[in-house]
Amino acid sequence: MQLDAILEVAIGLILTWLILSMATSQIQEAIIESLGWRSTFLERRLQEMFHDPALVAQFYKHPLIESLSARTFWGRKRKPKGIPNDIFARAAVDVFLNAGKVGNDIPAGTMSLEVMKQSVVDSFKYLDNSNQVLSRTVKYLVPKLNQETTDVENTLVKYRENVETWFDTTMSQATLLYRKHASLIALVLGITLASGFNVDSLVIVNHLWRDPTLRQAIVAQAENINPEESFSVTGIQDQLNELSLPVGWNNETTPQGFADWLLKFLGIILSGLAASLGAPFWFDILNKLLGLKPNKTEKG
């Protein structure tokens, strides 16, 4: 019986965290999307890779990259927030082979062997004079063609594979940095929501422990939770109220002394930290806990 009570308290608490984390994720996504942080973050990574604003601008003008652009609600053109590895490789190879040239780029796929050989030489010369950091990278990714080279198609495939690997490695490292920034945003939002709606994990645990009927009702609600559900910020209060938990600010939930405020602070911080972990994380744990809960037929 004691183990059942602990399990039900855990389910109730995690269901509360799940609702809070769903709201946090939705608000976070709305902020990131409206401010265009993903496209800005990607552009900064490209600046670090190319070390040349002119080449980055040339890259964004490539037809394959322009096709990935979208328009905002106001009709403003926004740069891509993500680029598939193979598309990046095709566009980057074209940019490298046309570096320093005046006029429209010549797609690498349309170059003859002699034109490609000369383009590699000219690009190396231009980059050596203007961008030595990128020059060293390009010489590794797009080596000079020797006299025995006769197959343009296989040469292009090799070039693109090298560039794709370079992009994949760079973006893997950049993704880790982006996730750290996103996690910080989620933490701030989680604590803000937990504070605004007074979602105190310590109070919730105490309340659930003292009320077996409420625990059983919340377990039933947890079995029907939809992780894809979306709701407004004002809808968070409705979702939490359906659980009949002591959330929201009123005379009864407002601390009276320093010790009470300290416990309130800890409870809200705990809720905010939990919300920042994301809805998928808590939904997975919730399902596992529900799997441990025996149903009525098994008890009988």
PDB file of C-alpha atoms in Angstrom:
ATOM      1  CA  MET A   1       0.000   0.000   0.000  1.00  0.00           C
ATOM      2  CA  GLN A   2       2.793   2.402   0.879  1.00  0.00           C
ATOM      3  CA  LEU A   3       4.535   1.682  -2.425  1.00  0.00           C
ATOM      4  CA  ASP A   4       1.260   2.324  -4.303  1.00  0.00           C
ATOM      5  CA  ALA A   5       0.930   5.685  -2.552  1.00  0.00           C
ATOM      6  CA  ILE A   6       4.502   6.674  -3.454  1.00  0.00           C
ATOM      7  CA  LEU A   7       3.907   5.663  -7.060  1.00  0.00           C
ATOM      8  CA  GLU A   8       0.688   7.674  -7.254  1.00  0.00           C
ATOM      9  CA  VAL A   9       2.360  10.743  -5.745  1.00  0.00           C
ATOM     10  CA  ALA A  10       5.165  10.438  -8.323  1.00  0.00           C
ATOM     11  CA  ILE A  11       2.636  10.139 -11.163  1.00  0.00           C
ATOM     12  CA  GLY A  12       0.740  13.200  -9.929  1.00  0.00           C
ATOM     13  CA  LEU A  13       3.889  15.278  -9.596  1.00  0.00           C
ATOM     14  CA  ILE A  14       5.250  14.244 -12.986  1.00  0.00           C
ATOM     15  CA  LEU A  15       1.888  14.937 -14.634  1.00  0.00           C
ATOM     16  CA  THR A  16       2.080  18.459 -13.193  1.00  0.00           C
ATOM     17  CA  TRP A  17       5.619  18.854 -14.504  1.00  0.00           C
ATOM     18  CA  LEU A  18       4.538  17.524 -17.888  1.00  0.00           C
ATOM     19  CA  ILE A  19       1.796  20.143 -18.236  1.00  0.00           C
ATOM     20  CA  LEU A  20       4.213  22.873 -17.170  1.00  0.00           C
ATOM     21  CA  SER A  21       6.919  21.633 -19.550  1.00  0.00           C
ATOM     22  CA  MET A  22       4.436  21.475 -22.460  1.00  0.00           C
ATOM     23  CA  ALA A  23       3.588  25.125 -21.898  1.00  0.00           C
ATOM     24  CA  THR A  24       7.271  26.022 -21.534  1.00  0.00           C
ATOM     25  CA  SER A  25       8.158  24.267 -24.789  1.00  0.00           C
ATOM     26  CA  GLN A  26       5.354  25.980 -26.702  1.00  0.00           C
ATOM     27  CA  ILE A  27       6.299  29.442 -25.487  1.00  0.00           C
ATOM     28  CA  GLN A  28       9.988  28.746 -26.114  1.00  0.00           C
ATOM     29  CA  GLU A  29       9.271  27.615 -29.674  1.00  0.00           C
ATOM     30  CA  ALA A  30       7.111  30.686 -30.316  1.00  0.00           C
ATOM     31  CA  ILE A  31       9.884  33.007 -29.097  1.00  0.00           C
ATOM     32  CA  ILE A  32      12.606  31.251 -31.093  1.00  0.00           C
ATOM     33  CA  GLU A  33      10.471  31.202 -34.232  1.00  0.00           C
ATOM     34  CA  SER A  34       9.341  34.821 -34.009  1.00  0.00           C
ATOM     35  CA  LEU A  35      12.878  36.114 -33.429  1.00  0.00           C
ATOM     36  CA  GLY A  36      14.399  33.845 -36.084  1.00  0.00           C
ATOM     37  CA  TRP A  37      17.067  32.532 -33.708  1.00  0.00           C
ATOM     38  CA  ARG A  38      17.644  29.320 -35.659  1.00  0.00           C
ATOM     39  CA  SER A  39      18.424  31.119 -38.915  1.00  0.00           C
ATOM     40  CA  THR A  40      20.590  33.645 -37.064  1.00  0.00           C
ATOM     41  CA  PHE A  41      22.443  30.876 -35.258  1.00  0.00           C
ATOM     42  CA  LEU A  42      23.044  29.046 -38.558  1.00  0.00           C
ATOM     43  CA  GLU A  43      24.331  32.196 -40.244  1.00  0.00           C
ATOM     44  CA  ARG A  44      26.811  32.778 -37.420  1.00  0.00           C
ATOM     45  CA  ARG A  45      28.117  29.235 -37.808  1.00  0.00           C
ATOM     46  CA  LEU A  46      28.560  29.807 -41.555  1.00  0.00           C
ATOM     47  CA  GLN A  47      30.458  33.014 -40.834  1.00  0.00           C
ATOM     48  CA  GLU A  48      32.779  31.023 -38.594  1.00  0.00           C
ATOM     49  CA  MET A  49      33.244  28.371 -41.282  1.00  0.00           C
ATOM     50  CA  PHE A  50      33.836  30.687 -44.250  1.00  0.00           C
ATOM     51  CA  HIS A  51      35.621  33.558 -42.437  1.00  0.00           C
ATOM     52  CA  ASP A  52      34.392  35.841 -45.218  1.00  0.00           C
ATOM     53  CA  PRO A  53      31.069  37.786 -45.254  1.00  0.00           C
ATOM     54  CA  ALA A  54      31.249  38.049 -49.064  1.00  0.00           C
ATOM     55  CA  LEU A  55      31.446  34.273 -49.492  1.00  0.00           C
ATOM     56  CA  VAL A  56      28.617  33.786 -46.995  1.00  0.00           C
ATOM     57  CA  ALA A  57      26.489  36.241 -48.989  1.00  0.00           C
ATOM     58  CA  GLN A  58      27.427  34.373 -52.164  1.00  0.00           C
ATOM     59  CA  PHE A  59      26.438  31.108 -50.495  1.00  0.00           C
ATOM     60  CA  TYR A  60      22.999  32.446 -49.495  1.00  0.00           C
ATOM     61  CA  LYS A  61      22.408  33.620 -53.089  1.00  0.00           C
ATOM     62  CA  HIS A  62      22.924  30.103 -54.416  1.00  0.00           C
ATOM     63  CA  PRO A  63      19.641  28.838 -55.957  1.00  0.00           C
ATOM     64  CA  LEU A  64      19.609  25.700 -53.780  1.00  0.00           C
ATOM     65  CA  ILE A  65      19.927  27.792 -50.617  1.00  0.00           C
ATOM     66  CA  GLU A  66      17.468  30.464 -51.718  1.00  0.00           C
ATOM     67  CA  SER A  67      14.887  27.743 -52.292  1.00  0.00           C
ATOM     68  CA  LEU A  68      15.056  26.936 -48.563  1.00  0.00           C
ATOM     69  CA  SER A  69      14.243  30.490 -47.524  1.00  0.00           C
ATOM     70  CA  ALA A  70      10.807  31.327 -46.155  1.00  0.00           C
ATOM     71  CA  ARG A  71       8.797  34.457 -45.574  1.00  0.00           C
ATOM     72  CA  THR A  72       7.650  35.798 -42.252  1.00  0.00           C
ATOM     73  CA  PHE A  73       4.089  36.762 -41.396  1.00  0.00           C
ATOM     74  CA  TRP A  74       4.955  40.292 -42.538  1.00  0.00           C
ATOM     75  CA  GLY A  75       6.205  39.095 -45.937  1.00  0.00           C
ATOM     76  CA  ARG A  76       9.861  39.586 -45.112  1.00  0.00           C
ATOM     77  CA  LYS A  77      12.243  37.020 -46.554  1.00  0.00           C
ATOM     78  CA  ARG A  78      13.999  34.996 -43.863  1.00  0.00           C
ATOM     79  CA  LYS A  79      17.162  32.982 -44.349  1.00  0.00           C
ATOM     80  CA  PRO A  80      16.928  29.194 -43.891  1.00  0.00           C
ATOM     81  CA  LYS A  81      16.842  27.895 -40.320  1.00  0.00           C
ATOM     82  CA  GLY A  82      18.299  24.582 -41.429  1.00  0.00           C
ATOM     83  CA  ILE A  83      20.201  23.231 -44.428  1.00  0.00           C
ATOM     84  CA  PRO A  84      20.408  19.526 -45.347  1.00  0.00           C
ATOM     85  CA  ASN A  85      23.993  18.286 -45.522  1.00  0.00           C
ATOM     86  CA  ASP A  86      23.854  17.329 -49.197  1.00  0.00           C
ATOM     87  CA  ILE A  87      22.384  20.708 -50.204  1.00  0.00           C
ATOM     88  CA  PHE A  88      25.078  22.519 -48.242  1.00  0.00           C
ATOM     89  CA  ALA A  89      27.787  20.432 -49.934  1.00  0.00           C
ATOM     90  CA  ARG A  90      26.508  21.193 -53.440  1.00  0.00           C
ATOM     91  CA  ALA A  91      26.193  24.912 -52.785  1.00  0.00           C
ATOM     92  CA  ALA A  92      29.516  25.199 -50.939  1.00  0.00           C
ATOM     93  CA  VAL A  93      31.469  23.395 -53.676  1.00  0.00           C
ATOM     94  CA  ASP A  94      29.989  25.785 -56.246  1.00  0.00           C
ATOM     95  CA  VAL A  95      30.996  28.741 -54.063  1.00  0.00           C
ATOM     96  CA  PHE A  96      34.527  27.413 -53.567  1.00  0.00           C
ATOM     97  CA  LEU A  97      35.059  26.761 -57.278  1.00  0.00           C
ATOM     98  CA  ASN A  98      33.772  30.249 -58.141  1.00  0.00           C
ATOM     99  CA  ALA A  99      35.535  32.170 -55.366  1.00  0.00           C
ATOM    100  CA  GLY A 100      36.833  35.512 -56.604  1.00  0.00           C
ATOM    101  CA  LYS A 101      35.061  35.335 -59.957  1.00  0.00           C
ATOM    102  CA  VAL A 102      33.011  38.236 -61.277  1.00  0.00           C
ATOM    103  CA  GLY A 103      29.522  37.517 -62.548  1.00  0.00           C
ATOM    104  CA  ASN A 104      27.188  34.595 -62.037  1.00  0.00           C
ATOM    105  CA  ASP A 105      28.558  31.395 -60.554  1.00  0.00           C
ATOM    106  CA  ILE A 106      29.132  28.451 -62.849  1.00  0.00           C
ATOM    107  CA  PRO A 107      27.565  25.311 -61.315  1.00  0.00           C
ATOM    108  CA  ALA A 108      30.267  22.721 -60.699  1.00  0.00           C
ATOM    109  CA  GLY A 109      28.106  20.060 -62.345  1.00  0.00           C
ATOM    110  CA  THR A 110      28.254  21.892 -65.685  1.00  0.00           C
ATOM    111  CA  MET A 111      32.036  22.408 -65.687  1.00  0.00           C
ATOM    112  CA  SER A 112      34.264  20.515 -68.043  1.00  0.00           C
ATOM    113  CA  LEU A 113      37.362  18.865 -66.634  1.00  0.00           C
ATOM    114  CA  GLU A 114      39.657  21.648 -67.870  1.00  0.00           C
ATOM    115  CA  VAL A 115      37.378  24.376 -66.531  1.00  0.00           C
ATOM    116  CA  MET A 116      37.211  22.639 -63.168  1.00  0.00           C
ATOM    117  CA  LYS A 117      40.990  22.291 -62.964  1.00  0.00           C
ATOM    118  CA  GLN A 118      41.428  25.989 -63.728  1.00  0.00           C
ATOM    119  CA  SER A 119      38.686  26.943 -61.272  1.00  0.00           C
ATOM    120  CA  VAL A 120      40.461  25.071 -58.472  1.00  0.00           C
ATOM    121  CA  VAL A 121      43.731  26.859 -59.261  1.00  0.00           C
ATOM    122  CA  ASP A 122      42.044  30.288 -59.466  1.00  0.00           C
ATOM    123  CA  SER A 123      40.101  29.709 -56.254  1.00  0.00           C
ATOM    124  CA  PHE A 124      43.212  28.704 -54.350  1.00  0.00           C
ATOM    125  CA  LYS A 125      44.990  31.810 -55.585  1.00  0.00           C
ATOM    126  CA  TYR A 126      42.097  34.073 -54.559  1.00  0.00           C
ATOM    127  CA  LEU A 127      41.709  32.495 -51.124  1.00  0.00           C
ATOM    128  CA  ASP A 128      45.463  32.521 -50.476  1.00  0.00           C
ATOM    129  CA  ASN A 129      45.407  36.292 -50.915  1.00  0.00           C
ATOM    130  CA  SER A 130      42.132  37.077 -49.154  1.00  0.00           C
ATOM    131  CA  ASN A 131      41.285  34.318 -46.678  1.00  0.00           C
ATOM    132  CA  GLN A 132      44.154  32.109 -45.598  1.00  0.00           C
ATOM    133  CA  VAL A 133      42.143  30.350 -42.872  1.00  0.00           C
ATOM    134  CA  LEU A 134      39.501  29.167 -45.317  1.00  0.00           C
ATOM    135  CA  SER A 135      42.178  28.524 -47.945  1.00  0.00           C
ATOM    136  CA  ARG A 136      43.799  25.868 -45.763  1.00  0.00           C
ATOM    137  CA  THR A 137      40.429  24.198 -45.224  1.00  0.00           C
ATOM    138  CA  VAL A 138      39.440  24.292 -48.888  1.00  0.00           C
ATOM    139  CA  LYS A 139      42.758  22.816 -49.993  1.00  0.00           C
ATOM    140  CA  TYR A 140      41.965  19.822 -47.831  1.00  0.00           C
ATOM    141  CA  LEU A 141      38.343  19.577 -48.939  1.00  0.00           C
ATOM    142  CA  VAL A 142      38.877  20.346 -52.638  1.00  0.00           C
ATOM    143  CA  PRO A 143      42.377  19.161 -53.549  1.00  0.00           C
ATOM    144  CA  LYS A 144      43.968  20.076 -56.887  1.00  0.00           C
ATOM    145  CA  LEU A 145      43.207  17.836 -59.829  1.00  0.00           C
ATOM    146  CA  ASN A 146      46.240  16.018 -61.213  1.00  0.00           C
ATOM    147  CA  GLN A 147      46.903  15.212 -64.839  1.00  0.00           C
ATOM    148  CA  GLU A 148      45.564  11.652 -64.490  1.00  0.00           C
ATOM    149  CA  THR A 149      42.138  12.828 -63.352  1.00  0.00           C
ATOM    150  CA  THR A 150      39.580  12.259 -66.104  1.00  0.00           C
ATOM    151  CA  ASP A 151      36.266  11.636 -64.337  1.00  0.00           C
ATOM    152  CA  VAL A 152      34.500  14.900 -63.509  1.00  0.00           C
ATOM    153  CA  GLU A 153      31.459  13.239 -61.936  1.00  0.00           C
ATOM    154  CA  ASN A 154      33.417  11.125 -59.434  1.00  0.00           C
ATOM    155  CA  THR A 155      35.614  14.106 -58.625  1.00  0.00           C
ATOM    156  CA  LEU A 156      32.564  16.195 -57.765  1.00  0.00           C
ATOM    157  CA  VAL A 157      31.177  13.379 -55.643  1.00  0.00           C
ATOM    158  CA  LYS A 158      34.426  13.262 -53.673  1.00  0.00           C
ATOM    159  CA  TYR A 159      34.483  17.034 -53.221  1.00  0.00           C
ATOM    160  CA  ARG A 160      30.897  17.072 -51.986  1.00  0.00           C
ATOM    161  CA  GLU A 161      31.484  14.173 -49.607  1.00  0.00           C
ATOM    162  CA  ASN A 162      34.425  16.024 -48.069  1.00  0.00           C
ATOM    163  CA  VAL A 163      32.428  19.241 -47.686  1.00  0.00           C
ATOM    164  CA  GLU A 164      29.400  17.384 -46.319  1.00  0.00           C
ATOM    165  CA  THR A 165      31.551  15.751 -43.646  1.00  0.00           C
ATOM    166  CA  TRP A 166      33.030  19.139 -42.754  1.00  0.00           C
ATOM    167  CA  PHE A 167      29.571  20.676 -42.417  1.00  0.00           C
ATOM    168  CA  ASP A 168      28.213  17.743 -40.431  1.00  0.00           C
ATOM    169  CA  THR A 169      31.100  17.874 -37.962  1.00  0.00           C
ATOM    170  CA  THR A 170      30.846  21.630 -37.529  1.00  0.00           C
ATOM    171  CA  MET A 171      27.077  21.600 -37.070  1.00  0.00           C
ATOM    172  CA  SER A 172      27.224  18.726 -34.575  1.00  0.00           C
ATOM    173  CA  GLN A 173      29.405  20.889 -32.351  1.00  0.00           C
ATOM    174  CA  ALA A 174      27.229  23.942 -33.009  1.00  0.00           C
ATOM    175  CA  THR A 175      24.066  22.005 -32.156  1.00  0.00           C
ATOM    176  CA  LEU A 176      25.417  21.272 -28.688  1.00  0.00           C
ATOM    177  CA  LEU A 177      25.994  24.998 -28.161  1.00  0.00           C
ATOM    178  CA  TYR A 178      22.505  25.819 -29.470  1.00  0.00           C
ATOM    179  CA  ARG A 179      20.927  23.298 -27.103  1.00  0.00           C
ATOM    180  CA  LYS A 180      22.727  24.886 -24.170  1.00  0.00           C
ATOM    181  CA  HIS A 181      21.270  28.262 -25.118  1.00  0.00           C
ATOM    182  CA  ALA A 182      17.823  26.738 -25.642  1.00  0.00           C
ATOM    183  CA  SER A 183      18.043  24.972 -22.271  1.00  0.00           C
ATOM    184  CA  LEU A 184      18.814  28.266 -20.555  1.00  0.00           C
ATOM    185  CA  ILE A 185      15.789  29.863 -22.214  1.00  0.00           C
ATOM    186  CA  ALA A 186      13.623  26.916 -21.153  1.00  0.00           C
ATOM    187  CA  LEU A 187      14.879  27.221 -17.580  1.00  0.00           C
ATOM    188  CA  VAL A 188      14.029  30.918 -17.396  1.00  0.00           C
ATOM    189  CA  LEU A 189      10.589  30.294 -18.908  1.00  0.00           C
ATOM    190  CA  GLY A 190       9.972  27.303 -16.641  1.00  0.00           C
ATOM    191  CA  ILE A 191      10.773  29.235 -13.476  1.00  0.00           C
ATOM    192  CA  THR A 192       8.730  32.198 -14.712  1.00  0.00           C
ATOM    193  CA  LEU A 193       5.665  30.031 -15.356  1.00  0.00           C
ATOM    194  CA  ALA A 194       6.089  28.122 -12.103  1.00  0.00           C
ATOM    195  CA  SER A 195       6.304  31.441 -10.236  1.00  0.00           C
ATOM    196  CA  GLY A 196       3.395  33.022 -12.080  1.00  0.00           C
ATOM    197  CA  PHE A 197       1.066  30.080 -11.498  1.00  0.00           C
ATOM    198  CA  ASN A 198       2.543  29.148  -8.110  1.00  0.00           C
ATOM    199  CA  VAL A 199       3.396  25.579  -9.098  1.00  0.00           C
ATOM    200  CA  ASP A 200       5.168  24.503  -5.918  1.00  0.00           C
ATOM    201  CA  SER A 201       6.451  20.920  -6.177  1.00  0.00           C
ATOM    202  CA  LEU A 202       6.901  20.567  -2.400  1.00  0.00           C
ATOM    203  CA  VAL A 203       3.340  21.642  -1.673  1.00  0.00           C
ATOM    204  CA  ILE A 204       1.992  19.379  -4.420  1.00  0.00           C
ATOM    205  CA  VAL A 205       3.805  16.332  -3.025  1.00  0.00           C
ATOM    206  CA  ASN A 206       2.501  17.037   0.480  1.00  0.00           C
ATOM    207  CA  HIS A 207      -1.045  17.551  -0.805  1.00  0.00           C
ATOM    208  CA  LEU A 208      -1.018  14.353  -2.865  1.00  0.00           C
ATOM    209  CA  TRP A 209       0.368  12.327   0.013  1.00  0.00           C
ATOM    210  CA  ARG A 210      -2.486  13.377   2.281  1.00  0.00           C
ATOM    211  CA  ASP A 211      -5.301  12.790  -0.241  1.00  0.00           C
ATOM    212  CA  PRO A 212      -5.626   9.189  -1.601  1.00  0.00           C
ATOM    213  CA  THR A 213      -8.811  10.016  -3.530  1.00  0.00           C
ATOM    214  CA  LEU A 214      -7.110  12.868  -5.369  1.00  0.00           C
ATOM    215  CA  ARG A 215      -4.133  10.650  -6.167  1.00  0.00           C
ATOM    216  CA  GLN A 216      -6.346   8.041  -7.807  1.00  0.00           C
ATOM    217  CA  ALA A 217      -8.221  10.691  -9.804  1.00  0.00           C
ATOM    218  CA  ILE A 218      -4.957  12.172 -11.097  1.00  0.00           C
ATOM    219  CA  VAL A 219      -3.652   8.738 -12.093  1.00  0.00           C
ATOM    220  CA  ALA A 220      -6.820   8.303 -14.178  1.00  0.00           C
ATOM    221  CA  GLN A 221      -6.197  11.689 -15.830  1.00  0.00           C
ATOM    222  CA  ALA A 222      -2.568  10.810 -16.480  1.00  0.00           C
ATOM    223  CA  GLU A 223      -3.635   7.786 -18.522  1.00  0.00           C
ATOM    224  CA  ASN A 224      -5.453  10.079 -20.962  1.00  0.00           C
ATOM    225  CA  ILE A 225      -2.876  12.859 -21.293  1.00  0.00           C
ATOM    226  CA  ASN A 226      -2.112  13.948 -24.863  1.00  0.00           C
ATOM    227  CA  PRO A 227       1.516  15.074 -25.311  1.00  0.00           C
ATOM    228  CA  GLU A 228       0.629  16.790 -28.603  1.00  0.00           C
ATOM    229  CA  GLU A 229      -2.009  19.012 -27.006  1.00  0.00           C
ATOM    230  CA  SER A 230      -1.422  22.728 -27.274  1.00  0.00           C
ATOM    231  CA  PHE A 231      -2.919  25.502 -25.179  1.00  0.00           C
ATOM    232  CA  SER A 232      -2.462  29.190 -24.487  1.00  0.00           C
ATOM    233  CA  VAL A 233      -0.679  30.584 -21.477  1.00  0.00           C
ATOM    234  CA  THR A 234      -4.024  31.270 -19.842  1.00  0.00           C
ATOM    235  CA  GLY A 235      -4.976  27.648 -20.530  1.00  0.00           C
ATOM    236  CA  ILE A 236      -2.177  26.449 -18.257  1.00  0.00           C
ATOM    237  CA  GLN A 237      -4.203  27.480 -15.225  1.00  0.00           C
ATOM    238  CA  ASP A 238      -7.210  25.524 -16.518  1.00  0.00           C
ATOM    239  CA  GLN A 239      -5.084  22.429 -17.072  1.00  0.00           C
ATOM    240  CA  LEU A 240      -3.645  22.641 -13.577  1.00  0.00           C
ATOM    241  CA  ASN A 241      -7.027  23.378 -12.005  1.00  0.00           C
ATOM    242  CA  GLU A 242      -8.410  20.175 -13.526  1.00  0.00           C
ATOM    243  CA  LEU A 243      -5.944  18.291 -11.355  1.00  0.00           C
ATOM    244  CA  SER A 244      -7.453  19.918  -8.236  1.00  0.00           C
ATOM    245  CA  LEU A 245      -3.992  20.717  -6.930  1.00  0.00           C
ATOM    246  CA  PRO A 246      -3.077  23.710  -4.742  1.00  0.00           C
ATOM    247  CA  VAL A 247      -1.685  25.958  -7.492  1.00  0.00           C
ATOM    248  CA  GLY A 248      -2.256  29.652  -8.136  1.00  0.00           C
ATOM    249  CA  TRP A 249      -1.824  32.566  -5.779  1.00  0.00           C
ATOM    250  CA  ASN A 250      -4.350  33.303  -3.052  1.00  0.00           C
ATOM    251  CA  ASN A 251      -4.414  33.959   0.692  1.00  0.00           C
ATOM    252  CA  GLU A 252      -4.103  30.281   1.522  1.00  0.00           C
ATOM    253  CA  THR A 253      -1.116  29.596  -0.750  1.00  0.00           C
ATOM    254  CA  THR A 254       0.835  32.766   0.063  1.00  0.00           C
ATOM    255  CA  PRO A 255       3.640  32.130   2.616  1.00  0.00           C
ATOM    256  CA  GLN A 256       3.551  34.065   5.854  1.00  0.00           C
ATOM    257  CA  GLY A 257       7.095  33.841   7.231  1.00  0.00           C
ATOM    258  CA  PHE A 258      10.686  33.642   6.056  1.00  0.00           C
ATOM    259  CA  ALA A 259      10.886  29.856   6.422  1.00  0.00           C
ATOM    260  CA  ASP A 260       7.664  29.436   4.437  1.00  0.00           C
ATOM    261  CA  TRP A 261       8.955  31.710   1.674  1.00  0.00           C
ATOM    262  CA  LEU A 262      12.211  29.762   1.539  1.00  0.00           C
ATOM    263  CA  LEU A 263      10.318  26.486   1.074  1.00  0.00           C
ATOM    264  CA  LYS A 264       8.114  28.169  -1.523  1.00  0.00           C
ATOM    265  CA  PHE A 265      11.197  29.351  -3.394  1.00  0.00           C
ATOM    266  CA  LEU A 266      12.689  25.855  -3.406  1.00  0.00           C
ATOM    267  CA  GLY A 267       9.408  24.300  -4.565  1.00  0.00           C
ATOM    268  CA  ILE A 268       9.017  26.739  -7.449  1.00  0.00           C
ATOM    269  CA  ILE A 269      12.657  26.409  -8.526  1.00  0.00           C
ATOM    270  CA  LEU A 270      12.244  22.631  -8.559  1.00  0.00           C
ATOM    271  CA  SER A 271       9.158  22.986 -10.772  1.00  0.00           C
ATOM    272  CA  GLY A 272      10.989  25.355 -13.117  1.00  0.00           C
ATOM    273  CA  LEU A 273      13.955  23.002 -13.412  1.00  0.00           C
ATOM    274  CA  ALA A 274      11.608  20.115 -14.176  1.00  0.00           C
ATOM    275  CA  ALA A 275       9.763  22.139 -16.835  1.00  0.00           C
ATOM    276  CA  SER A 276      13.029  22.978 -18.599  1.00  0.00           C
ATOM    277  CA  LEU A 277      13.710  19.289 -19.259  1.00  0.00           C
ATOM    278  CA  GLY A 278      10.959  19.192 -21.855  1.00  0.00           C
ATOM    279  CA  ALA A 279       7.640  17.407 -22.338  1.00  0.00           C
ATOM    280  CA  PRO A 280       9.049  14.330 -24.183  1.00  0.00           C
ATOM    281  CA  PHE A 281      11.305  13.562 -21.216  1.00  0.00           C
ATOM    282  CA  TRP A 282       8.456  13.638 -18.676  1.00  0.00           C
ATOM    283  CA  PHE A 283       5.960  11.916 -20.948  1.00  0.00           C
ATOM    284  CA  ASP A 284       8.354   8.998 -21.312  1.00  0.00           C
ATOM    285  CA  ILE A 285       8.851   8.728 -17.545  1.00  0.00           C
ATOM    286  CA  LEU A 286       5.104   9.089 -16.947  1.00  0.00           C
ATOM    287  CA  ASN A 287       4.387   6.157 -19.274  1.00  0.00           C
ATOM    288  CA  LYS A 288       6.948   4.027 -17.482  1.00  0.00           C
ATOM    289  CA  LEU A 289       5.426   4.805 -14.088  1.00  0.00           C
ATOM    290  CA  LEU A 290       1.917   4.102 -15.368  1.00  0.00           C
ATOM    291  CA  GLY A 291       3.215   0.750 -16.590  1.00  0.00           C
ATOM    292  CA  LEU A 292       4.175  -0.082 -13.008  1.00  0.00           C
ATOM    293  CA  LYS A 293       0.703   0.727 -11.731  1.00  0.00           C
ATOM    294  CA  PRO A 294      -1.451  -2.437 -11.545  1.00  0.00           C
ATOM    295  CA  ASN A 295      -4.980  -2.108 -12.880  1.00  0.00           C
ATOM    296  CA  LYS A 296      -8.090  -3.152 -11.000  1.00  0.00           C
ATOM    297  CA  THR A 297      -8.472  -6.516 -12.713  1.00  0.00           C
ATOM    298  CA  GLU A 298      -4.913  -7.454 -11.725  1.00  0.00           C
ATOM    299  CA  LYS A 299      -5.667  -6.516  -8.107  1.00  0.00           C
ATOM    300  CA  GLY A 300      -8.782  -8.604  -8.126  1.00  0.00           C
TER     301      GLY A 300
END
